[in-house]
Amino acid sequence: MTHNQETETAAMNMSSSQFVQDQLNASEPRSNEMKTRVIAKDVNVFYGAKQALFDVSVNVPDKAVIAFIGPSGCGKSTFLRCLNRMNDTIEGCRVEGEIRLDGQDVYDPKIDVVELRARVGMVFQKPNPFPKSIFENVAYGPKIHGLASNKTELEEIVVTSLKKAGLFEEVKDRLREPGTGLSGGQQQRLCIARAIAVSPEVILMDEPCSALDPIATAKIEELIDELRANFTIAIVTHSMQQAARVSQRTAFFHLGVLVEEGPTEQIFTAPSDKRTQDYVTGRFG
Amino acid sequence: MNSLTIAALLLVFLGLAYQQGWSLSRRLATPQGSLHSRPVYHGSLVAIWTLAPALLVLALWALFGSTASRAFIIANLPAEIVDQGGPALQSAIQRVRQIASGFGVAGDAQPYEAAAGQALRQFQVITSATVLAAITAFAAVSLYFARRRVAPELRARNEVERLVSYLLLACSAVAVLTTLGIVLSLVFEAARFFTFVSPVDFFFGTVWNPRFSTTGSGSGEYGLLPLLWGTVMVAAIAMFVALPIGLMTAIYLSQYARPRVRNVVKPVIEILAGIPTIVYGFFALVTVGPFLASAGAAVGIDIRATSALTAGIVMGIMIIPFISSLSDDILRQVPRAMIDGSIGLGATRSETIKRVVLPAALPGIVGAFLLAVSRAIGETMIVVLAAGNSPFLRANPGEPISTVTVTIVNQLTGDQDFASPQSLVAFALGLTLFVMTLFLNMAALYIVRRFREQYE
Ligand SMILES: Nc1ncnc2c1ncn2[C@@H]1O[C@H](COP(=O)(O)OP(=O)(O)OP(=O)(O)O)[C@@H](O)[C@H]1O
Ligand SMILES: [Mg+2]
């Protein structure tokens, strides 16, 4: 435990100094080093009296994919939902600690939650398109946030979002048909398009492929890899292979504690914690 | 005494048959190995087969017994009384029955009555003995055959299952048949009414003035439109009150209220639904009506204490819990994932409700609305007390009106003669009402079902 905390603090120190450096050199792009987008520090989450997360501190790098792995019930979804304050909608849920997006405190009472959620989009485990047309599904966010001033602009946003989500070719002739009529994999890509349409900075994905077959999964993984160029992505997954395939960094949770976080390769080949090793080699979980 | 005997007899047979089937199958089980069904099912099956024919006899007796005894009484009455027919015959039969039952009659019994009563008494003794014997015989014979069927390979379990399903079917048939019976009686009586008044005059007439059957042969005027108009106006006012309040209550309860608030508010609202409608009517008459009248007077509008407005508003209050609790259920069926999807895109709660929850729930809400309308149309007590009972075509809701239901009450209270159009018109009105609510309910059910399918 102590050892683990040490490594964590070390990582923290390193990345926060790096963050400061980044702030200083913001004008010069530094391609080889990762900027930090989201900083979480000592996050504790309670559902009523029950504590679900214990002092979680992690940095989410910019323009990269971070994977959250860990056995069921360890708090991955809970942590992900802290980042865009979706936990606010859960009765009795309390979040303590500090989460900063681009240096701005996410839990600052003065912050506009609605705006925050526009900046931090979310894709859910089960595809959840609205019972509206494909077009309306994607146009939903831009309409709410007034991102388009006229119809052509709106159409443009919808088309680009669908293209980025790799769905446009499949649905271009049926934009007016209900989004619920698509296949599961298409629905999930529609949900990704819907999230992209509000141009978020960060996209959170909670097991986006768990309801999909291998082919649809491969498509989404490919898509995530492409999206990395423009977005910061945090993905929860139960599939170690998926984490290894799509992410640059991986964080391993266990019983509400962040055990270890580091470059994906390192987590899978040379984890520093015994629990991580046991998990990634499939000995438990 | 008689029915008690029969019940006891049937119970004895039930126990006996069950025991026989059970122990017989037990005995069969031991040597040959396994039974297809457990002894419980063999017992049940034998019991069912034993009782079924006996119950059939009983049912036949219940159906035709009184007809038979009536025919017997008539055969024993002097011809001149039988020839009188109608109410006189009816009361003679009644008196004979009373004499036979031993309770006696008002005044002295005529000798012929006493004789007929005596004969009826004997008839009753004989028939009930026959029925008892028939039941015993049928039960015994069928017990014998049912016992013989017991065998290890008999699929008693499956057979019991099938018989149970028939039993359940029969029970639901009771409700269906009752409905059918009501509809048929409405149709036939309404048809009789239409022999007095042409359907065109009834459905398109604008004057409602049926007169009393006692004031000569003039049959009056039976225009449905003023009543229909009153009904529609009151229902519209009621929905105008109930829909916004009920819907917003439902939105609050389903989307905003914390569980603790909800657990208090919801039952309290539902108490409103439990108040008897006569109390609402009273409330309308004593409180709301005078209040509206004086409020109207204060701003210079002439509103009568009993008016379409009074009845409509109070009826709307009565319907609020109906709409709010139906809509609440429907709104809560909108999947959480869909709401999260919208919130996750940065929509506020009210935007989410307006753009996602309500559109998704719309068909269901329309269904709830239609059900509420049909409830409003059929509502009687409030309008009887508070609508003013004045069957004229009037556009001003501040004036008294009358509705279909109120008129049915009027036509059927006091002395009635079911051969006159004044009474028969109630059936035509009832039929109209029934058809209206039937269509509304069917439309509502159809829409609600379509909505359910969307999320399964
Ligand atoms: N709404 C809630 N109310 C109460 N407790 C909750 C709630 N949601 C989650 N929890 C609890 O918090 C803990 C973490 O749950 P969480 O959903 O974050 O796990 P997870 O890692 O996402 O698991 P999975 O892989 O199965 O999705 C669990 O013990 C869970 O029981
Ligand atoms: Mg989860």
PDB file of C-alpha atoms in Angstrom, chain B residues 19-179:
ATOM      1  CA  GLN B  19     -58.795 -39.090  -1.317  1.00  0.00           C
ATOM      2  CA  GLN B  20     -59.696 -41.920  -3.708  1.00  0.00           C
ATOM      3  CA  GLY B  21     -57.601 -40.570  -6.547  1.00  0.00           C
ATOM      4  CA  TRP B  22     -54.717 -39.828  -4.251  1.00  0.00           C
ATOM      5  CA  SER B  23     -54.561 -43.176  -2.456  1.00  0.00           C
ATOM      6  CA  LEU B  24     -55.270 -45.153  -5.612  1.00  0.00           C
ATOM      7  CA  SER B  25     -52.366 -43.564  -7.412  1.00  0.00           C
ATOM      8  CA  ARG B  26     -50.180 -44.081  -4.353  1.00  0.00           C
ATOM      9  CA  ARG B  27     -50.952 -47.760  -4.400  1.00  0.00           C
ATOM     10  CA  LEU B  28     -50.239 -47.987  -8.125  1.00  0.00           C
ATOM     11  CA  ALA B  29     -46.944 -46.244  -7.702  1.00  0.00           C
ATOM     12  CA  THR B  30     -45.211 -48.749  -5.486  1.00  0.00           C
ATOM     13  CA  PRO B  31     -44.972 -51.916  -7.565  1.00  0.00           C
ATOM     14  CA  GLN B  32     -44.502 -50.610 -11.100  1.00  0.00           C
ATOM     15  CA  GLY B  33     -42.070 -47.856 -10.318  1.00  0.00           C
ATOM     16  CA  SER B  34     -42.838 -44.296 -11.214  1.00  0.00           C
ATOM     17  CA  LEU B  35     -46.112 -42.464 -11.830  1.00  0.00           C
ATOM     18  CA  HIS B  36     -46.338 -39.856 -14.561  1.00  0.00           C
ATOM     19  CA  SER B  37     -47.943 -37.388 -12.151  1.00  0.00           C
ATOM     20  CA  ARG B  38     -47.715 -36.961  -8.430  1.00  0.00           C
ATOM     21  CA  PRO B  39     -50.666 -38.304  -6.366  1.00  0.00           C
ATOM     22  CA  VAL B  40     -51.834 -34.745  -5.676  1.00  0.00           C
ATOM     23  CA  TYR B  41     -52.704 -34.370  -9.339  1.00  0.00           C
ATOM     24  CA  HIS B  42     -54.484 -37.699  -9.522  1.00  0.00           C
ATOM     25  CA  GLY B  43     -56.527 -36.683  -6.507  1.00  0.00           C
ATOM     26  CA  SER B  44     -57.369 -33.312  -8.031  1.00  0.00           C
ATOM     27  CA  LEU B  45     -58.255 -34.830 -11.369  1.00  0.00           C
ATOM     28  CA  VAL B  46     -60.625 -37.399  -9.868  1.00  0.00           C
ATOM     29  CA  ALA B  47     -62.196 -34.691  -7.735  1.00  0.00           C
ATOM     30  CA  ILE B  48     -62.748 -32.428 -10.721  1.00  0.00           C
ATOM     31  CA  TRP B  49     -64.273 -35.142 -12.868  1.00  0.00           C
ATOM     32  CA  THR B  50     -66.505 -36.231 -10.005  1.00  0.00           C
ATOM     33  CA  LEU B  51     -67.864 -32.787  -9.277  1.00  0.00           C
ATOM     34  CA  ALA B  52     -68.172 -31.428 -12.819  1.00  0.00           C
ATOM     35  CA  PRO B  53     -71.371 -33.307 -13.843  1.00  0.00           C
ATOM     36  CA  ALA B  54     -72.986 -32.623 -10.468  1.00  0.00           C
ATOM     37  CA  LEU B  55     -72.244 -28.941 -10.800  1.00  0.00           C
ATOM     38  CA  LEU B  56     -73.694 -29.001 -14.289  1.00  0.00           C
ATOM     39  CA  VAL B  57     -76.969 -30.408 -12.909  1.00  0.00           C
ATOM     40  CA  LEU B  58     -76.958 -27.722 -10.278  1.00  0.00           C
ATOM     41  CA  ALA B  59     -76.379 -25.017 -12.852  1.00  0.00           C
ATOM     42  CA  LEU B  60     -79.235 -26.259 -14.989  1.00  0.00           C
ATOM     43  CA  TRP B  61     -81.517 -26.234 -11.986  1.00  0.00           C
ATOM     44  CA  ALA B  62     -80.458 -22.697 -11.083  1.00  0.00           C
ATOM     45  CA  LEU B  63     -81.179 -21.602 -14.639  1.00  0.00           C
ATOM     46  CA  PHE B  64     -84.540 -23.271 -15.190  1.00  0.00           C
ATOM     47  CA  GLY B  65     -85.803 -23.958 -11.672  1.00  0.00           C
ATOM     48  CA  SER B  66     -87.720 -20.732 -11.251  1.00  0.00           C
ATOM     49  CA  THR B  67     -89.231 -20.932 -14.724  1.00  0.00           C
ATOM     50  CA  ALA B  68     -90.434 -24.411 -13.943  1.00  0.00           C
ATOM     51  CA  SER B  69     -91.959 -23.428 -10.622  1.00  0.00           C
ATOM     52  CA  ARG B  70     -93.655 -20.461 -12.249  1.00  0.00           C
ATOM     53  CA  ALA B  71     -95.192 -22.690 -14.869  1.00  0.00           C
ATOM     54  CA  PHE B  72     -96.324 -25.016 -12.095  1.00  0.00           C
ATOM     55  CA  ILE B  73     -97.987 -22.177 -10.162  1.00  0.00           C
ATOM     56  CA  ILE B  74     -99.787 -20.920 -13.248  1.00  0.00           C
ATOM     57  CA  ALA B  75    -101.075 -24.399 -13.908  1.00  0.00           C
ATOM     58  CA  ASN B  76    -102.551 -24.442 -10.407  1.00  0.00           C
ATOM     59  CA  LEU B  77    -104.201 -21.017 -10.525  1.00  0.00           C
ATOM     60  CA  PRO B  78    -107.791 -20.478 -11.646  1.00  0.00           C
ATOM     61  CA  ALA B  79    -108.110 -19.596 -15.316  1.00  0.00           C
ATOM     62  CA  GLU B  80    -109.632 -16.149 -14.731  1.00  0.00           C
ATOM     63  CA  ILE B  81    -106.570 -14.963 -12.831  1.00  0.00           C
ATOM     64  CA  VAL B  82    -104.215 -16.352 -15.429  1.00  0.00           C
ATOM     65  CA  ASP B  83    -106.221 -14.600 -18.112  1.00  0.00           C
ATOM     66  CA  GLN B  84    -105.811 -11.235 -16.382  1.00  0.00           C
ATOM     67  CA  GLY B  85    -102.081 -11.488 -17.120  1.00  0.00           C
ATOM     68  CA  GLY B  86     -99.670  -8.620 -16.465  1.00  0.00           C
ATOM     69  CA  PRO B  87     -99.161  -7.237 -12.959  1.00  0.00           C
ATOM     70  CA  ALA B  88    -102.205  -9.020 -11.500  1.00  0.00           C
ATOM     71  CA  LEU B  89    -100.843 -12.425 -12.452  1.00  0.00           C
ATOM     72  CA  GLN B  90     -97.423 -11.402 -11.269  1.00  0.00           C
ATOM     73  CA  SER B  91     -98.670 -10.477  -7.813  1.00  0.00           C
ATOM     74  CA  ALA B  92    -100.761 -13.663  -7.596  1.00  0.00           C
ATOM     75  CA  ILE B  93     -97.668 -15.734  -8.326  1.00  0.00           C
ATOM     76  CA  GLN B  94     -95.775 -13.759  -5.735  1.00  0.00           C
ATOM     77  CA  ARG B  95     -98.450 -14.439  -3.116  1.00  0.00           C
ATOM     78  CA  VAL B  96     -98.477 -18.144  -3.861  1.00  0.00           C
ATOM     79  CA  ARG B  97     -94.720 -18.277  -3.472  1.00  0.00           C
ATOM     80  CA  GLN B  98     -94.950 -16.561  -0.140  1.00  0.00           C
ATOM     81  CA  ILE B  99     -97.601 -18.922   1.094  1.00  0.00           C
ATOM     82  CA  ALA B 100     -95.494 -21.881   0.054  1.00  0.00           C
ATOM     83  CA  SER B 101     -92.468 -20.499   1.834  1.00  0.00           C
ATOM     84  CA  GLY B 102     -94.456 -20.396   5.056  1.00  0.00           C
ATOM     85  CA  PHE B 103     -94.045 -16.702   5.714  1.00  0.00           C
ATOM     86  CA  GLY B 104     -97.660 -15.942   4.980  1.00  0.00           C
ATOM     87  CA  VAL B 105     -99.102 -13.038   3.032  1.00  0.00           C
ATOM     88  CA  ALA B 106    -100.681  -9.667   3.659  1.00  0.00           C
ATOM     89  CA  GLY B 107    -104.437 -10.094   4.196  1.00  0.00           C
ATOM     90  CA  ASP B 108    -106.211 -13.436   4.102  1.00  0.00           C
ATOM     91  CA  ALA B 109    -105.179 -16.020   1.611  1.00  0.00           C
ATOM     92  CA  GLN B 110    -107.917 -16.949  -0.856  1.00  0.00           C
ATOM     93  CA  PRO B 111    -108.742 -20.646  -0.861  1.00  0.00           C
ATOM     94  CA  TYR B 112    -107.368 -21.064  -4.384  1.00  0.00           C
ATOM     95  CA  GLU B 113    -104.186 -19.343  -3.278  1.00  0.00           C
ATOM     96  CA  ALA B 114    -103.838 -21.602  -0.283  1.00  0.00           C
ATOM     97  CA  ALA B 115    -104.381 -24.623  -2.480  1.00  0.00           C
ATOM     98  CA  ALA B 116    -101.844 -23.468  -5.029  1.00  0.00           C
ATOM     99  CA  GLY B 117     -99.386 -22.723  -2.242  1.00  0.00           C
ATOM    100  CA  GLN B 118     -99.846 -26.190  -0.850  1.00  0.00           C
ATOM    101  CA  ALA B 119     -99.278 -27.747  -4.220  1.00  0.00           C
ATOM    102  CA  LEU B 120     -96.198 -25.611  -4.808  1.00  0.00           C
ATOM    103  CA  ARG B 121     -94.804 -26.727  -1.480  1.00  0.00           C
ATOM    104  CA  GLN B 122     -95.111 -30.357  -2.484  1.00  0.00           C
ATOM    105  CA  PHE B 123     -93.653 -29.566  -5.880  1.00  0.00           C
ATOM    106  CA  GLN B 124     -90.665 -27.930  -4.239  1.00  0.00           C
ATOM    107  CA  VAL B 125     -90.046 -30.853  -1.924  1.00  0.00           C
ATOM    108  CA  ILE B 126     -90.189 -33.277  -4.810  1.00  0.00           C
ATOM    109  CA  THR B 127     -87.944 -31.256  -7.104  1.00  0.00           C
ATOM    110  CA  SER B 128     -85.310 -30.620  -4.501  1.00  0.00           C
ATOM    111  CA  ALA B 129     -85.268 -34.294  -3.589  1.00  0.00           C
ATOM    112  CA  THR B 130     -84.900 -35.090  -7.265  1.00  0.00           C
ATOM    113  CA  VAL B 131     -82.077 -32.644  -7.681  1.00  0.00           C
ATOM    114  CA  LEU B 132     -80.324 -34.011  -4.615  1.00  0.00           C
ATOM    115  CA  ALA B 133     -80.715 -37.537  -5.913  1.00  0.00           C
ATOM    116  CA  ALA B 134     -79.550 -36.534  -9.364  1.00  0.00           C
ATOM    117  CA  ILE B 135     -76.470 -34.865  -7.953  1.00  0.00           C
ATOM    118  CA  THR B 136     -75.631 -37.862  -5.815  1.00  0.00           C
ATOM    119  CA  ALA B 137     -76.121 -40.246  -8.683  1.00  0.00           C
ATOM    120  CA  PHE B 138     -74.096 -38.217 -11.162  1.00  0.00           C
ATOM    121  CA  ALA B 139     -71.310 -37.717  -8.671  1.00  0.00           C
ATOM    122  CA  ALA B 140     -71.185 -41.384  -7.729  1.00  0.00           C
ATOM    123  CA  VAL B 141     -71.176 -42.581 -11.327  1.00  0.00           C
ATOM    124  CA  SER B 142     -68.538 -40.129 -12.408  1.00  0.00           C
ATOM    125  CA  LEU B 143     -66.445 -40.945  -9.356  1.00  0.00           C
ATOM    126  CA  TYR B 144     -66.541 -44.550 -10.455  1.00  0.00           C
ATOM    127  CA  PHE B 145     -65.376 -43.712 -13.981  1.00  0.00           C
ATOM    128  CA  ALA B 146     -62.794 -41.200 -12.847  1.00  0.00           C
ATOM    129  CA  ARG B 147     -61.342 -43.789 -10.477  1.00  0.00           C
ATOM    130  CA  ARG B 148     -61.051 -46.284 -13.274  1.00  0.00           C
ATOM    131  CA  ARG B 149     -58.961 -43.847 -15.288  1.00  0.00           C
ATOM    132  CA  VAL B 150     -56.281 -43.625 -12.613  1.00  0.00           C
ATOM    133  CA  ALA B 151     -53.188 -45.319 -13.989  1.00  0.00           C
ATOM    134  CA  PRO B 152     -49.441 -44.757 -13.677  1.00  0.00           C
ATOM    135  CA  GLU B 153     -49.169 -43.395 -17.195  1.00  0.00           C
ATOM    136  CA  LEU B 154     -52.225 -41.102 -16.905  1.00  0.00           C
ATOM    137  CA  ARG B 155     -51.023 -37.548 -17.464  1.00  0.00           C
ATOM    138  CA  ALA B 156     -53.043 -36.157 -14.596  1.00  0.00           C
ATOM    139  CA  ARG B 157     -50.753 -33.175 -14.146  1.00  0.00           C
ATOM    140  CA  ASN B 158     -51.201 -31.973 -17.721  1.00  0.00           C
ATOM    141  CA  GLU B 159     -54.905 -32.652 -17.619  1.00  0.00           C
ATOM    142  CA  VAL B 160     -55.382 -30.702 -14.389  1.00  0.00           C
ATOM    143  CA  GLU B 161     -53.426 -27.877 -15.938  1.00  0.00           C
ATOM    144  CA  ARG B 162     -55.779 -27.841 -18.906  1.00  0.00           C
ATOM    145  CA  LEU B 163     -58.892 -27.962 -16.747  1.00  0.00           C
ATOM    146  CA  VAL B 164     -57.573 -25.146 -14.585  1.00  0.00           C
ATOM    147  CA  SER B 165     -57.099 -23.045 -17.694  1.00  0.00           C
ATOM    148  CA  TYR B 166     -60.713 -23.755 -18.689  1.00  0.00           C
ATOM    149  CA  LEU B 167     -61.844 -22.712 -15.239  1.00  0.00           C
ATOM    150  CA  LEU B 168     -59.978 -19.433 -15.546  1.00  0.00           C
ATOM    151  CA  LEU B 169     -61.410 -18.933 -19.003  1.00  0.00           C
ATOM    152  CA  ALA B 170     -64.908 -19.471 -17.620  1.00  0.00           C
ATOM    153  CA  CYS B 171     -64.297 -16.838 -14.964  1.00  0.00           C
ATOM    154  CA  SER B 172     -63.179 -14.258 -17.459  1.00  0.00           C
ATOM    155  CA  ALA B 173     -66.119 -15.221 -19.631  1.00  0.00           C
ATOM    156  CA  VAL B 174     -68.386 -14.046 -16.820  1.00  0.00           C
ATOM    157  CA  ALA B 175     -67.142 -10.491 -17.251  1.00  0.00           C
ATOM    158  CA  VAL B 176     -67.324 -10.662 -21.026  1.00  0.00           C
ATOM    159  CA  LEU B 177     -70.799 -12.170 -21.027  1.00  0.00           C
ATOM    160  CA  THR B 178     -72.041  -9.585 -18.558  1.00  0.00           C
ATOM    161  CA  THR B 179     -70.804  -6.828 -20.804  1.00  0.00           C
TER     162      THR B 179
END
